[in-house]
Short mmCIF file of C-alpha atoms in Angstrom, two decimals:
data_model
loop_
_atom_site.label_atom_id
_atom_site.label_comp_id
_atom_site.label_asym_id
_atom_site.label_seq_id
_atom_site.Cartn_x
_atom_site.Cartn_y
_atom_site.Cartn_z
CA UNK A 1 171.82 142.27 53.08
CA UNK A 2 174.98 140.45 52.62
CA UNK A 3 178.19 139.94 54.60
CA UNK A 4 181.16 142.16 53.41
CA UNK A 5 183.79 140.88 56.18
CA UNK A 6 184.02 139.21 59.70
CA UNK A 7 186.47 140.53 62.43
CA UNK A 8 187.06 139.52 65.88
CA UNK A 9 184.89 142.37 67.36
CA UNK A 10 182.74 143.38 64.40
CA UNK A 11 180.74 142.19 61.41
CA UNK A 12 180.46 144.36 58.10
CA UNK A 13 177.11 143.53 55.99
CA UNK A 14 176.09 145.69 53.08
CA UNK A 15 172.36 146.47 52.39
CA UNK A 16 169.96 149.01 50.72
CA UNK A 17 168.60 151.89 52.52
CA UNK A 18 165.13 153.28 51.07
CA UNK A 19 163.49 156.21 51.89
CA UNK A 20 160.25 157.58 50.29
CA UNK A 21 161.02 160.10 47.39
CA UNK A 22 164.76 159.28 47.35
CA UNK A 23 166.32 156.29 45.37
CA UNK A 24 167.52 153.41 47.20
CA UNK A 25 171.43 153.63 48.56
CA UNK A 26 173.63 150.77 49.20
CA UNK A 27 175.61 151.33 52.48
CA UNK A 28 177.88 149.18 55.09
CA UNK A 29 176.74 148.32 58.18
CA UNK A 30 179.47 147.62 60.76
CA UNK A 31 178.00 145.90 63.82
CA UNK A 32 180.56 146.02 66.61
CA UNK A 33 180.65 144.14 70.17
CA UNK A 34 180.98 146.34 72.33
CA UNK A 35 179.91 149.54 70.66
CA UNK A 36 182.11 151.43 68.61
CA UNK A 37 181.43 155.21 69.75
CA UNK A 38 185.22 155.74 69.51
CA UNK A 39 185.53 155.07 66.00
CA UNK A 40 182.53 157.42 65.31
CA UNK A 41 184.13 160.20 67.35
CA UNK A 42 187.64 159.84 65.58
CA UNK A 43 185.85 160.00 62.04
CA UNK A 44 183.70 162.76 63.09
CA UNK A 45 186.87 164.76 64.27
CA UNK A 46 188.75 164.00 61.10
CA UNK A 47 185.72 165.41 59.15
CA UNK A 48 185.54 168.69 61.06
CA UNK A 49 189.17 169.51 61.59
CA UNK A 50 190.22 168.49 57.33
CA UNK A 51 187.21 171.05 56.76
CA UNK A 52 188.52 173.75 59.00
CA UNK A 53 191.73 173.02 57.45
CA UNK A 54 190.37 173.37 54.08
CA UNK A 55 192.25 169.82 53.12
CA UNK A 56 191.40 169.05 49.38
CA UNK A 57 188.08 167.12 48.77
CA UNK A 58 190.07 164.31 47.06
CA UNK A 59 192.13 163.78 50.18
CA UNK A 60 188.99 164.10 52.60
CA UNK A 61 187.65 161.17 50.18
CA UNK A 62 190.27 158.82 51.35
CA UNK A 63 188.79 158.58 54.59
CA UNK A 64 185.94 156.55 55.31
CA UNK A 65 182.82 158.83 54.77
CA UNK A 66 180.44 158.55 57.72
CA UNK A 67 176.80 158.75 57.58
CA UNK A 68 175.34 157.61 61.12
CA UNK A 69 175.92 155.36 64.25
CA UNK A 70 173.42 153.76 66.20
CA UNK A 71 174.50 152.91 69.71
CA UNK A 72 172.91 150.22 71.94
CA UNK A 73 173.69 148.73 75.34
CA UNK A 74 176.03 146.05 74.05
CA UNK A 75 176.66 146.91 70.38
CA UNK A 76 176.77 149.68 67.81
CA UNK A 77 175.69 149.82 63.96
CA UNK A 78 178.23 152.40 62.25
CA UNK A 79 176.87 153.28 58.85
CA UNK A 80 179.13 154.53 56.31
CA UNK A 81 179.44 154.25 52.42
CA UNK A 82 180.13 150.72 50.65
CA UNK A 83 182.97 150.10 48.64
CA UNK A 84 182.41 146.85 47.45
CA UNK A 85 185.71 146.54 45.08
CA UNK A 86 187.84 145.01 47.85
CA UNK A 87 190.77 145.56 49.69
CA UNK A 88 194.33 146.28 49.09
CA UNK A 89 195.20 142.51 50.52
CA UNK A 90 192.51 141.28 47.97
CA UNK A 91 194.26 142.70 45.29
CA UNK A 92 197.72 141.60 46.70
CA UNK A 93 196.50 137.94 46.78
CA UNK A 94 194.63 138.27 43.31
CA UNK A 95 197.99 139.25 41.82
CA UNK A 96 199.81 136.36 43.88
CA UNK A 97 196.88 133.67 42.76
CA UNK A 98 197.42 134.50 39.03
CA UNK A 99 201.40 134.26 39.81
CA UNK A 100 201.71 138.02 38.66
CA UNK A 101 203.16 141.01 40.32
CA UNK A 102 202.00 144.08 40.85
CA UNK A 103 202.88 146.54 38.36
CA UNK A 104 205.25 149.50 39.30
CA UNK A 105 202.95 152.12 38.11
CA UNK A 106 200.17 150.49 40.33
CA UNK A 107 202.54 150.27 43.40
CA UNK A 108 203.85 154.02 42.87
CA UNK A 109 200.05 155.30 42.40
CA UNK A 110 198.69 153.39 45.70
CA UNK A 111 201.78 154.30 47.68
CA UNK A 112 201.11 157.91 46.87
CA UNK A 113 197.58 158.08 47.46
CA UNK A 114 198.12 156.25 51.12
CA UNK A 115 201.02 158.59 51.75
CA UNK A 116 198.68 161.92 51.05
CA UNK A 117 195.89 160.14 53.38
CA UNK A 118 198.31 159.29 56.34
CA UNK A 119 199.85 162.91 56.05
CA UNK A 120 196.47 164.65 56.06
CA UNK A 121 195.46 162.21 58.86
CA UNK A 122 198.53 162.77 60.90
CA UNK A 123 197.96 166.91 60.23
CA UNK A 124 194.88 166.51 62.00
CA UNK A 125 196.62 165.11 65.09
CA UNK A 126 195.13 161.63 64.44
CA UNK A 127 197.20 158.24 64.72
CA UNK A 128 195.45 155.36 62.82
CA UNK A 129 197.13 152.99 64.62
CA UNK A 130 196.11 149.77 62.55
CA UNK A 131 197.37 150.79 59.18
CA UNK A 132 197.50 147.56 57.18
CA UNK A 133 196.41 145.98 53.92
CA UNK A 134 192.90 144.67 55.04
CA UNK A 135 192.00 148.52 56.22
CA UNK A 136 192.40 149.94 52.80
CA UNK A 137 189.50 149.49 50.52
CA UNK A 138 189.75 150.07 46.75
CA UNK A 139 187.95 152.55 44.68
CA UNK A 140 186.51 152.11 41.14
CA UNK A 141 188.75 153.14 38.13
CA UNK A 142 187.13 156.71 37.61
CA UNK A 143 188.84 157.84 40.69
CA UNK A 144 192.28 156.59 39.78
CA UNK A 145 192.88 156.84 35.74
CA UNK A 146 192.23 160.49 35.52
CA UNK A 147 195.68 161.91 34.55
CA UNK A 148 194.86 165.61 34.84
CA UNK A 149 193.95 165.51 38.61
CA UNK A 150 194.62 163.62 41.92
CA UNK A 151 194.03 160.23 41.87
CA UNK A 152 192.04 158.68 45.06
CA UNK A 153 192.35 154.91 44.40
CA UNK A 154 192.16 154.02 48.38
CA UNK A 155 189.93 154.36 51.21
CA UNK A 156 191.30 153.84 54.70
CA UNK A 157 188.84 152.23 57.09
CA UNK A 158 188.72 150.84 60.76
CA UNK A 159 189.63 153.49 63.08
CA UNK A 160 188.99 151.76 66.17
CA UNK A 161 192.16 151.75 67.46
CA UNK A 162 192.97 155.40 66.62
CA UNK A 163 194.74 157.98 68.95
CA UNK A 164 193.75 161.59 69.26
CA UNK A 165 196.78 163.45 70.03
CA UNK A 166 194.93 166.78 70.27
CA UNK A 167 193.05 165.99 73.42
CA UNK A 168 196.50 164.39 75.09
CA UNK A 169 199.05 166.53 76.86
CA UNK A 170 201.67 167.85 74.74
CA UNK A 171 204.51 165.55 74.37
CA UNK A 172 202.63 162.53 74.92
CA UNK A 173 204.32 159.33 74.03
CA UNK A 174 203.28 155.43 74.03
CA UNK A 175 205.53 152.48 75.10
CA UNK A 176 202.86 149.75 74.72
CA UNK A 177 202.91 147.57 71.99
CA UNK A 178 200.20 146.24 69.39
CA UNK A 179 201.16 142.57 70.04
CA UNK A 180 200.56 142.06 66.18
CA UNK A 181 204.09 140.73 64.69
CA UNK A 182 203.60 141.80 61.21
CA UNK A 183 202.70 145.27 61.92
CA UNK A 184 204.87 145.87 65.06
CA UNK A 185 206.95 148.97 64.57
CA UNK A 186 210.65 148.77 65.27
CA UNK A 187 209.96 151.39 68.37
CA UNK A 188 207.88 148.90 69.92
CA UNK A 189 210.38 145.97 68.94
CA UNK A 190 212.84 147.86 71.09
CA UNK A 191 210.87 149.39 73.65
CA UNK A 192 211.29 152.85 72.48
CA UNK A 193 208.87 155.71 72.81
CA UNK A 194 206.47 156.03 69.52
CA UNK A 195 203.87 158.19 68.32
CA UNK A 196 203.21 158.50 64.27
CA UNK A 197 205.89 155.89 63.81
CA UNK A 198 203.20 153.11 64.21
CA UNK A 199 201.49 154.22 60.63
CA UNK A 200 204.69 154.76 59.02
CA UNK A 201 205.74 151.01 59.54
CA UNK A 202 201.96 149.92 58.56
CA UNK A 203 202.11 151.91 55.56
CA UNK A 204 205.53 150.67 54.78
CA UNK A 205 204.06 146.98 55.64
CA UNK A 206 201.50 147.74 52.54
CA UNK A 207 204.00 148.85 50.13
CA UNK A 208 206.43 145.87 51.06
CA UNK A 209 203.20 143.54 50.49
CA UNK A 210 202.70 145.00 46.92
CA UNK A 211 206.40 144.65 45.82
CA UNK A 212 207.18 141.31 47.40
CA UNK A 213 203.64 139.30 47.83
CA UNK A 214 204.64 138.79 51.59
CA UNK A 215 204.75 140.45 55.14
CA UNK A 216 207.46 142.77 55.91
CA UNK A 217 210.23 141.48 57.94
CA UNK A 218 213.24 143.68 59.14
CA UNK A 219 216.88 143.18 60.88
CA UNK A 220 219.08 145.43 62.52
CA UNK A 221 222.57 145.85 60.63
CA UNK A 222 224.56 148.06 62.93
CA UNK A 223 222.56 150.86 63.91
CA UNK A 224 220.36 151.05 61.05
CA UNK A 225 217.13 148.84 60.74
CA UNK A 226 216.76 147.19 57.07
CA UNK A 227 214.31 145.08 55.17
CA UNK A 228 215.12 141.34 54.85
CA UNK A 229 214.23 141.83 51.33
CA UNK A 230 215.53 144.57 49.35
CA UNK A 231 213.19 146.31 46.84
CA UNK A 232 212.35 144.53 43.69
CA UNK A 233 214.42 145.36 40.71
CA UNK A 234 210.95 146.13 38.82
CA UNK A 235 210.62 149.13 41.06
CA UNK A 236 212.32 152.49 41.74
CA UNK A 237 215.22 151.29 44.15
CA UNK A 238 216.41 154.56 44.75
CA UNK A 239 212.95 155.84 45.91
CA UNK A 240 211.85 152.68 47.83
CA UNK A 241 215.35 152.24 49.43
CA UNK A 242 214.92 155.94 50.87
CA UNK A 243 211.42 155.04 51.74
CA UNK A 244 212.37 151.93 53.99
CA UNK A 245 215.23 153.66 55.50
CA UNK A 246 213.41 156.62 56.20
CA UNK A 247 210.33 154.78 57.80
CA UNK A 248 212.35 152.16 59.79
CA UNK A 249 215.08 154.69 61.18
CA UNK A 250 212.80 157.32 62.69
CA UNK A 251 215.26 159.27 65.14
CA UNK A 252 212.81 160.01 67.99
CA UNK A 253 209.19 161.46 68.49
CA UNK A 254 210.39 164.90 67.65
CA UNK A 255 211.96 164.03 64.34
CA UNK A 256 209.64 162.74 62.55
CA UNK A 257 210.02 162.19 58.53
CA UNK A 258 209.17 165.27 55.92
CA UNK A 259 206.04 163.33 54.59
CA UNK A 260 205.25 166.19 52.12
CA UNK A 261 208.74 165.99 50.85
CA UNK A 262 208.44 162.26 50.13
CA UNK A 263 205.00 162.98 48.60
CA UNK A 264 206.30 165.74 45.95
CA UNK A 265 209.34 163.12 45.16
CA UNK A 266 206.95 160.41 44.30
CA UNK A 267 204.25 162.55 42.73
CA UNK A 268 207.08 163.89 40.57
CA UNK A 269 208.05 160.40 39.64
CA UNK A 270 204.89 159.65 38.47
CA UNK A 271 204.36 162.74 36.48
CA UNK A 272 207.85 162.16 34.63
CA UNK A 273 206.33 158.73 33.52
CA UNK A 274 204.97 159.02 29.94
CA UNK A 275 201.22 159.75 30.55
CA UNK A 276 200.18 157.14 27.77
CA UNK A 277 201.87 154.31 29.32
CA UNK A 278 201.09 155.15 32.87
CA UNK A 279 197.52 155.24 31.50
CA UNK A 280 197.68 151.78 29.74
CA UNK A 281 199.11 150.15 32.68
CA UNK A 282 196.44 151.32 35.23
CA UNK A 283 193.85 150.55 32.55
CA UNK A 284 195.40 146.88 32.13
CA UNK A 285 195.04 146.77 36.13
CA UNK A 286 191.60 147.47 36.37
CA UNK A 287 190.83 145.19 33.72
CA UNK A 288 192.86 142.46 35.65
CA UNK A 289 191.25 143.28 38.88
CA UNK A 290 187.44 143.16 37.26
CA UNK A 291 188.32 139.21 37.23
CA UNK A 292 188.39 139.39 41.05
CA UNK A 293 185.17 140.81 41.81
CA UNK A 294 183.10 138.36 39.60
#
């Protein structure tokens, strides 16, 4: 057994589970104080709703695979698959430590997968509520390098703050703040109603950190919210400028962005890149990342 991560209310360990007649499997064990029954409920609901909606298995694989939960009076143990490659935050810090920038192809690939995952989540009526670089775990190269099928470079974890919109009255809105400065959406900052906007802002913060190696900060210019730092010239300024403007300036809870359109546009951008150079960039990225895990 070894420690994987430690948070304010939980610790995650890795360990082997053996059963007679079956090969030993290494899993993650999240021990939560108090019990994390809600996270178990959300993951089970997502699993069921995505199956009924016939969501692609490639997208379903980007949601933390749940195995079981063991609930006690003051704690719980959530058993899930283990992803030992580290988090998106680890990746960003690894590049920063070596004074390198995350390559454009890598940013586009990870952004596309995160968008697909969040779109599937929202289509199932679930708000994650805590989208940040720590909560995206990285998958190995085999799940990303295929040029012939959809990549699945990341896995979304930590659903303890999630909201199930399907069990609330239609038209439900929220005004409470998450009180986390770096990931407080503009609706929270202005005291306006929000629903899925909290995840747009969190996803945008992840993209911003890949581009700039620092947390997203925003300001209001006239009637529009803008990042204090514009997209770097090494990325597609037109696309990422659109992404910032769209996610920072959602008119209201009834006028949400067209995520499918954004996904199709980014997917088209990636497919328009020469296959060989795209594959070489991702291969070089994974060679570089291997140093982080040694």
